Coordinates of C-alpha atoms in Angstrom, one line a residue:
M1 CA -21.9 -19.0 -5.8
L2 CA -19.3 -21.0 -4.0
V3 CA -17.1 -19.0 -1.7
S4 CA -14.0 -19.5 0.3
T5 CA -13.1 -17.6 3.5
F6 CA -9.6 -17.2 4.8
T7 CA -7.8 -15.3 7.5
L8 CA -4.9 -13.1 6.4
L9 CA -4.0 -12.0 9.9
P10 CA -6.0 -12.1 13.2
G11 CA -9.0 -9.9 12.5
I12 CA -8.5 -9.7 8.7
F13 CA -11.0 -12.0 7.0
V14 CA -11.5 -12.2 3.2
T15 CA -14.3 -14.0 1.4
L16 CA -13.8 -14.7 -2.3
P17 CA -15.5 -16.7 -5.0
E18 CA -14.1 -20.2 -5.1
T19 CA -11.8 -20.0 -8.2
E20 CA -8.4 -21.2 -9.1
L21 CA -5.8 -19.0 -7.4
R22 CA -3.4 -17.0 -9.5
K23 CA 0.3 -17.5 -8.9
T24 CA 3.3 -15.3 -9.3
A25 CA 6.4 -16.6 -11.1
L26 CA 8.0 -17.1 -7.6
N27 CA 5.2 -19.3 -6.3
S28 CA 7.1 -22.6 -6.3
L29 CA 10.1 -20.9 -4.7
H30 CA 8.0 -19.6 -1.9
R31 CA 6.7 -23.1 -1.3
R32 CA 10.1 -24.6 -1.4
M33 CA 11.1 -22.1 1.3
G34 CA 8.3 -23.3 3.5
A35 CA 6.2 -20.1 3.3
K36 CA 2.8 -20.1 4.9
M37 CA 0.6 -19.4 1.8
V38 CA -2.8 -17.7 1.8
D39 CA -5.5 -16.7 -0.7
F40 CA -5.1 -13.0 -1.0
G41 CA -7.3 -11.2 -3.6
G42 CA -7.4 -14.4 -5.6
W43 CA -3.6 -14.8 -5.5
D44 CA -1.7 -17.6 -3.7
M45 CA 0.7 -15.5 -1.7
P46 CA 3.2 -16.0 1.2
V47 CA 1.9 -14.5 4.5
E48 CA 5.1 -15.3 6.4
Y49 CA 8.2 -17.6 6.3
P50 CA 8.3 -19.6 9.6
A51 CA 11.6 -21.3 8.7
T52 CA 13.4 -17.9 8.8
G53 CA 11.7 -16.5 11.9
G54 CA 8.2 -15.5 10.8
L55 CA 6.3 -12.2 10.8
I56 CA 8.1 -10.5 13.7
A57 CA 11.6 -11.3 12.4
E58 CA 10.6 -10.2 8.9
H59 CA 9.2 -6.9 10.3
M60 CA 12.3 -6.2 12.3
A61 CA 14.6 -7.0 9.3
V62 CA 12.9 -4.3 7.3
R63 CA 13.1 -1.8 10.1
T64 CA 16.7 -2.5 11.0
G65 CA 18.3 -4.0 7.9
V66 CA 16.7 -5.2 4.7
G67 CA 13.9 -7.5 3.6
V68 CA 12.5 -8.5 0.2
F69 CA 8.8 -9.0 -0.8
D70 CA 7.3 -10.6 -3.9
V71 CA 4.7 -8.0 -4.9
S72 CA 4.0 -9.3 -8.4
H73 CA 0.3 -9.5 -7.5
M74 CA 0.1 -5.8 -7.7
G75 CA -1.6 -4.3 -10.7
D76 CA -0.1 -2.0 -13.3
I77 CA -1.8 0.2 -15.9
T78 CA -0.2 2.2 -18.6
I79 CA -1.8 5.4 -20.1
D80 CA -0.1 6.4 -23.3
S81 CA -0.9 9.0 -26.0
T82 CA 0.6 10.1 -29.3
A83 CA -1.4 13.4 -29.1
P84 CA 0.2 16.2 -27.1
G85 CA -1.3 16.4 -23.7
G86 CA -3.7 13.5 -24.2
A87 CA -2.3 11.2 -21.5
L88 CA -1.7 14.0 -19.0
A89 CA -5.3 15.2 -19.5
A90 CA -6.6 11.7 -18.8
V91 CA -4.5 11.2 -15.7
Q92 CA -5.6 14.6 -14.4
H93 CA -9.2 13.7 -15.0
I94 CA -9.1 10.3 -13.2
S95 CA -6.7 11.1 -10.3
M96 CA -6.8 13.6 -7.4
N97 CA -3.1 14.6 -7.3
D98 CA -1.6 17.1 -9.8
A99 CA 0.3 15.2 -12.4
T100 CA 1.5 18.4 -14.1
K101 CA 4.0 18.6 -11.2
L102 CA 5.6 15.3 -12.3
A103 CA 8.9 15.3 -14.2
I104 CA 9.8 12.3 -16.4
G105 CA 11.2 9.8 -13.9
Q106 CA 9.1 11.0 -10.9
A107 CA 6.2 9.4 -9.1
H108 CA 3.6 10.4 -6.6
Y109 CA 0.9 9.0 -4.4
S110 CA -2.6 9.7 -5.6
A111 CA -6.1 8.1 -5.7
L112 CA -8.9 7.3 -8.2
L113 CA -12.2 8.6 -6.9
Y114 CA -15.8 7.9 -7.6
P115 CA -18.1 10.9 -8.4
Q116 CA -19.1 11.0 -4.7
G117 CA -15.5 11.6 -3.7
T118 CA -14.9 8.1 -2.3
F119 CA -12.2 5.8 -3.3
V120 CA -11.9 3.5 -6.3
D121 CA -8.4 2.8 -5.1
D122 CA -5.2 4.5 -4.1
V123 CA -2.4 4.5 -6.7
I124 CA 1.2 5.4 -7.4
V125 CA 1.4 7.5 -10.6
H126 CA 4.8 7.3 -12.4
R127 CA 5.5 9.6 -15.4
T128 CA 7.6 7.4 -17.7
G129 CA 7.7 9.7 -20.8
D130 CA 6.3 12.8 -22.4
E131 CA 3.0 11.2 -22.9
N132 CA 3.4 8.0 -20.9
Y133 CA 2.2 7.1 -17.3
L134 CA 2.3 4.0 -15.2
L135 CA -0.2 3.5 -12.5
V136 CA 0.5 0.9 -9.8
I137 CA -2.7 -0.3 -8.2
N138 CA -3.8 -2.8 -5.5
A139 CA -3.9 -6.6 -6.1
G140 CA -7.4 -7.3 -4.9
T141 CA -8.9 -4.5 -7.1
R142 CA -6.9 -5.0 -10.3
E143 CA -9.8 -5.9 -12.6
K144 CA -12.2 -3.4 -11.1
D145 CA -9.6 -0.6 -11.3
F146 CA -8.6 -1.3 -14.9
G147 CA -12.2 -1.3 -16.0
W148 CA -12.8 2.0 -14.3
V149 CA -9.7 3.6 -15.7
R150 CA -10.4 2.3 -19.2
D151 CA -14.0 3.6 -19.2
N152 CA -13.1 7.0 -17.7
V153 CA -10.2 7.8 -20.1
S154 CA -12.2 6.7 -23.2
G155 CA -13.0 10.3 -24.1
F156 CA -9.3 11.3 -24.2
K157 CA -6.7 10.8 -26.9
C158 CA -4.9 8.0 -25.1
A159 CA -4.9 4.3 -24.6
A160 CA -5.1 2.4 -21.3
R161 CA -3.5 -1.0 -21.0
D162 CA -3.4 -3.6 -18.2
V163 CA 0.2 -4.6 -18.0
G164 CA 0.0 -6.3 -14.6
D165 CA 1.2 -9.6 -15.9
S166 CA 4.2 -8.1 -17.7
Y167 CA 6.5 -8.1 -14.6
T168 CA 7.7 -9.9 -11.6
Q169 CA 7.9 -7.1 -9.0
F170 CA 10.3 -7.1 -6.1
A171 CA 10.1 -4.7 -3.1
I172 CA 13.6 -4.5 -1.5
Q173 CA 13.0 -2.5 1.7
G174 CA 14.9 -1.2 4.7
P175 CA 17.8 1.0 5.7
R176 CA 20.3 -1.3 3.9
A177 CA 18.3 -1.6 0.8
A178 CA 20.4 0.9 -1.2
E179 CA 23.6 -1.1 -0.3
V180 CA 22.0 -4.3 -1.6
M181 CA 20.8 -2.7 -4.8
A182 CA 24.2 -1.1 -5.4
K183 CA 25.6 -4.7 -5.8
L184 CA 23.0 -5.6 -8.3
T185 CA 22.8 -2.7 -10.8
D186 CA 24.8 -0.3 -12.8
A187 CA 22.2 2.5 -12.2
N188 CA 23.3 5.6 -10.3
L189 CA 21.1 5.1 -7.2
S190 CA 22.3 8.2 -5.5
A191 CA 20.6 10.2 -8.2
V192 CA 17.2 8.5 -7.5
K193 CA 15.4 10.3 -4.8
N194 CA 12.4 9.1 -2.8
Y195 CA 9.5 8.7 -5.3
W196 CA 11.7 8.9 -8.3
F197 CA 12.7 6.1 -10.6
T198 CA 15.2 5.1 -13.3
H199 CA 16.1 2.3 -15.7
G200 CA 19.2 0.2 -15.6
T201 CA 20.7 -3.3 -15.8
V202 CA 19.8 -5.4 -12.8
C203 CA 21.4 -8.8 -12.2
G204 CA 22.4 -8.7 -15.9
L205 CA 18.9 -8.0 -17.1
P206 CA 18.7 -4.8 -19.2
N207 CA 16.3 -1.9 -19.1
I208 CA 14.8 -2.7 -15.7
L209 CA 12.5 -0.2 -14.0
I210 CA 14.0 0.7 -10.6
A211 CA 11.7 2.8 -8.4
R212 CA 12.5 4.3 -5.0
T213 CA 9.1 3.6 -3.5
G214 CA 7.5 1.1 -1.1
Y215 CA 4.8 0.3 1.4
T216 CA 6.8 -0.1 4.6
G217 CA 7.8 3.4 5.7
E218 CA 11.4 2.6 5.0
D219 CA 13.8 3.5 2.3
G220 CA 13.7 1.0 -0.5
F221 CA 13.3 0.1 -4.1
E222 CA 10.8 -1.7 -6.3
I223 CA 12.2 -3.4 -9.3
Y224 CA 10.2 -4.8 -12.3
V225 CA 11.9 -7.8 -14.0
P226 CA 10.7 -10.2 -16.7
P227 CA 7.8 -12.4 -15.5
D228 CA 9.2 -15.8 -16.3
A229 CA 10.2 -18.1 -13.5
A230 CA 13.8 -18.5 -14.5
S231 CA 14.5 -14.7 -14.5
S232 CA 12.5 -14.2 -11.4
E233 CA 14.2 -16.9 -9.4
M234 CA 17.6 -15.8 -10.6
V235 CA 17.0 -12.3 -9.4
W236 CA 15.6 -13.5 -6.1
G237 CA 18.8 -15.6 -5.5
R238 CA 21.0 -12.7 -6.4
V239 CA 19.2 -10.3 -4.1
F240 CA 19.6 -12.7 -1.2
E241 CA 23.3 -13.2 -2.0
A242 CA 23.8 -9.4 -2.1
G243 CA 21.9 -8.9 1.2
K244 CA 23.3 -11.8 3.2
E245 CA 25.8 -9.6 5.0
F246 CA 22.9 -7.4 6.2
G247 CA 20.8 -10.2 7.4
I248 CA 18.3 -10.0 4.6
L249 CA 15.0 -12.0 5.1
P250 CA 12.1 -12.9 2.8
C251 CA 9.0 -11.1 3.9
G252 CA 5.3 -11.9 3.4
L253 CA 2.0 -10.2 3.6
G254 CA 1.9 -10.3 7.4
A255 CA 4.9 -8.1 7.8
R256 CA 3.8 -5.9 4.9
N257 CA 0.6 -5.2 6.9
T258 CA 2.3 -4.4 10.2
L259 CA 4.9 -2.3 8.6
R260 CA 2.4 -0.2 6.7
L261 CA 0.2 0.2 9.8
E262 CA 3.1 1.5 11.9
S263 CA 3.7 4.0 9.1
K264 CA 0.0 4.9 8.8
M265 CA -0.3 3.8 5.1
A266 CA -3.8 3.2 4.0
L267 CA -5.1 -0.2 2.9
Y268 CA -8.1 -0.4 0.6
G269 CA -11.1 -2.0 2.3
H270 CA -9.9 -0.7 5.6
E271 CA -8.8 3.0 5.8
I272 CA -10.2 3.8 2.4
S273 CA -13.1 2.4 0.4
D274 CA -16.1 3.3 -1.8
T275 CA -17.9 4.6 1.4
I276 CA -15.0 6.8 2.8
N277 CA -14.1 10.2 1.3
V278 CA -10.7 11.9 1.1
W279 CA -11.3 14.4 4.0
E280 CA -12.3 11.6 6.3
A281 CA -9.2 9.5 5.4
C282 CA -7.0 12.5 6.2
L283 CA -5.4 12.3 2.7
D284 CA -6.2 15.9 1.7
R285 CA -2.5 16.7 1.3
Y286 CA -2.5 14.6 -1.8
C287 CA -5.8 16.0 -3.2
K288 CA -5.1 19.1 -5.3
M289 CA -8.4 20.9 -5.5
E290 CA -6.7 23.9 -7.1
K291 CA -5.7 21.9 -10.2
G292 CA -9.1 22.1 -11.7
D293 CA -11.9 19.6 -12.3
F294 CA -11.4 15.9 -11.8
I295 CA -13.7 13.0 -10.9
G296 CA -15.0 13.5 -7.4
R297 CA -14.0 17.1 -7.0
A298 CA -17.5 18.6 -6.9
A299 CA -18.6 16.1 -4.2
L300 CA -15.5 16.8 -2.1
E301 CA -16.3 20.5 -2.2
K302 CA -19.8 19.9 -0.9
A303 CA -18.5 17.4 1.8
K304 CA -16.0 19.9 3.0
A305 CA -18.6 22.7 3.2
A306 CA -21.0 20.5 5.1
G307 CA -18.3 19.4 7.6
I308 CA -17.0 15.9 8.1
K309 CA -18.7 13.5 10.6
R310 CA -15.8 11.2 11.1
V311 CA -12.0 11.2 10.9
L312 CA -9.2 8.7 10.9
V313 CA -7.1 8.7 14.1
G314 CA -4.3 6.7 15.5
L315 CA -4.8 4.8 18.8
E316 CA -2.5 3.2 21.3
M317 CA -3.8 0.7 23.7
V318 CA -3.6 1.8 27.4
D319 CA -5.1 -1.4 28.8
R320 CA -3.7 -4.7 27.9
G321 CA -5.3 -6.0 24.8
I322 CA -5.3 -5.8 21.0
A323 CA -7.7 -3.7 19.0
R324 CA -8.5 -5.8 15.9
D325 CA -10.1 -4.7 12.6
D326 CA -13.8 -3.8 12.9
Y327 CA -13.8 -3.7 16.7
K328 CA -16.2 -1.0 17.9
V329 CA -15.0 2.2 19.5
F330 CA -16.9 3.8 22.4
N331 CA -16.7 7.1 24.3
A332 CA -16.2 7.4 28.0
K333 CA -20.0 7.0 28.5
E334 CA -19.8 3.7 26.6
H335 CA -21.7 5.1 23.6
A336 CA -20.6 3.6 20.3
I337 CA -18.8 6.3 18.2
G338 CA -16.8 4.5 15.6
Y339 CA -14.8 1.4 14.6
V340 CA -11.2 0.2 14.1
T341 CA -10.0 -0.1 10.5
S342 CA -6.7 -1.8 11.2
G343 CA -5.1 -2.9 14.5
S344 CA -2.3 -5.2 15.7
P345 CA 0.8 -5.4 17.8
A346 CA 3.5 -3.1 16.4
P347 CA 6.7 -5.3 16.5
F348 CA 9.2 -2.5 16.3
L349 CA 7.4 -0.1 18.6
K350 CA 6.4 -2.9 21.0
K351 CA 3.0 -1.4 21.5
N352 CA -0.5 -2.4 20.5
I353 CA -1.8 0.2 17.9
A354 CA -4.7 0.8 15.7
L355 CA -6.3 3.1 13.2
A356 CA -10.0 4.0 13.7
Y357 CA -12.8 6.3 12.5
V358 CA -14.3 8.5 15.2
P359 CA -16.2 11.8 15.2
P360 CA -14.0 14.9 15.1
E361 CA -14.8 15.9 18.6
H362 CA -13.2 12.7 19.8
S363 CA -10.0 13.0 17.6
E364 CA -7.9 15.3 19.8
I365 CA -4.5 13.9 20.7
G366 CA -4.6 12.5 24.2
N367 CA -8.3 11.8 24.2
T368 CA -9.3 8.5 25.8
V369 CA -11.7 6.1 24.1
L370 CA -12.8 2.5 24.7
I371 CA -12.3 -0.5 22.4
E372 CA -14.7 -3.4 22.7
V373 CA -12.3 -6.4 22.8
R374 CA -14.5 -9.6 23.1
T375 CA -16.6 -8.9 26.3
Q376 CA -14.5 -6.1 27.7
K377 CA -14.2 -2.4 26.9
L378 CA -10.5 -1.5 27.1
K379 CA -8.9 2.0 27.2
A380 CA -7.0 3.4 24.3
Q381 CA -5.6 6.9 23.7
V382 CA -5.6 9.0 20.5
V383 CA -1.9 9.5 19.6
P384 CA 0.0 11.3 16.8
T385 CA 0.5 9.5 13.5
P386 CA 2.3 8.0 11.8
F387 CA 3.2 5.9 14.7
Y388 CA 6.7 5.3 13.2
K389 CA 8.9 7.6 11.2
R390 CA 12.2 6.4 9.9
P391 CA 15.2 8.3 11.3
K392 CA 16.5 11.1 9.1
K393 CA 20.0 10.6 7.8

């Protein structure tokens, strides 16, 4: 099979079958803006916009003002039922969080697990109606995730549909995001709390889903507009017009990665995967064992009883150097003990940070480890996470 290899960021390499790349409705606009484009999960996506400052400027815009991302490559799955409780029972079976706690108009973070308690993917579950749910999944795992969901809800009185191509999805993120959105919609945004959503007119388009979610650690909204190029470009232009006074910038996958790393948000294939379980990934607060049976629960019970052998920790470099993805982690005696899952400079924090898996006995805050950076072993310290928390208002 022919393959192509590309670099998303230093230390992030992806190899994919050589096929024609998929394009969002905003693809030609990104190219007209001079975006640096990369193959990401089979999609032709902007990694940064050099003409408006590049990755660091984009990252800082989201932390201090507002930035906008084209996230139309993300997957979307609906689970609907006409039988009372059918959709809820299906969602409870396939996901680890407790969907009985969701009101209509509310969303939560969750994950789909294999029977061994490891990750199919992490997801945002939205309850859109009495018997209706929307699952937002990752771009690179869209087809795999949908096949898994479809197969595992087949015994329930519901229908799963892949609706990922039904929207252009914008993520408008940053402390000024609400002020930008207020210029664009008639929806009462003050009534939409974090991880809630509503519908309203946006840029003259009716019945648009407006969710107060994101992947940056900041306040922000994700809006789902018609997927045609004319509507998508019109909304993009209106968003930038509304955000001009706040220094709004277009943002690519590079800033999306550094923002989520500062905020310790998991990335599939890095902090979570089909070989990592929930306890190791430190995502137990989203795993509701008490809700009853779900796929992976029995394996998680056994894993917890046996004790975990590794745990995800935050690292800050002490020596000068950058801990990149997959670099080896050593103890003070220079014995290999783990590996880096994600690492880069943190533009807002002005530090070099990383997430890594190490044995529990090396996970104590303040513990010193060594990172193999090329031919050197450089000191790093275990620090509290998330590295960044947005200021409380």
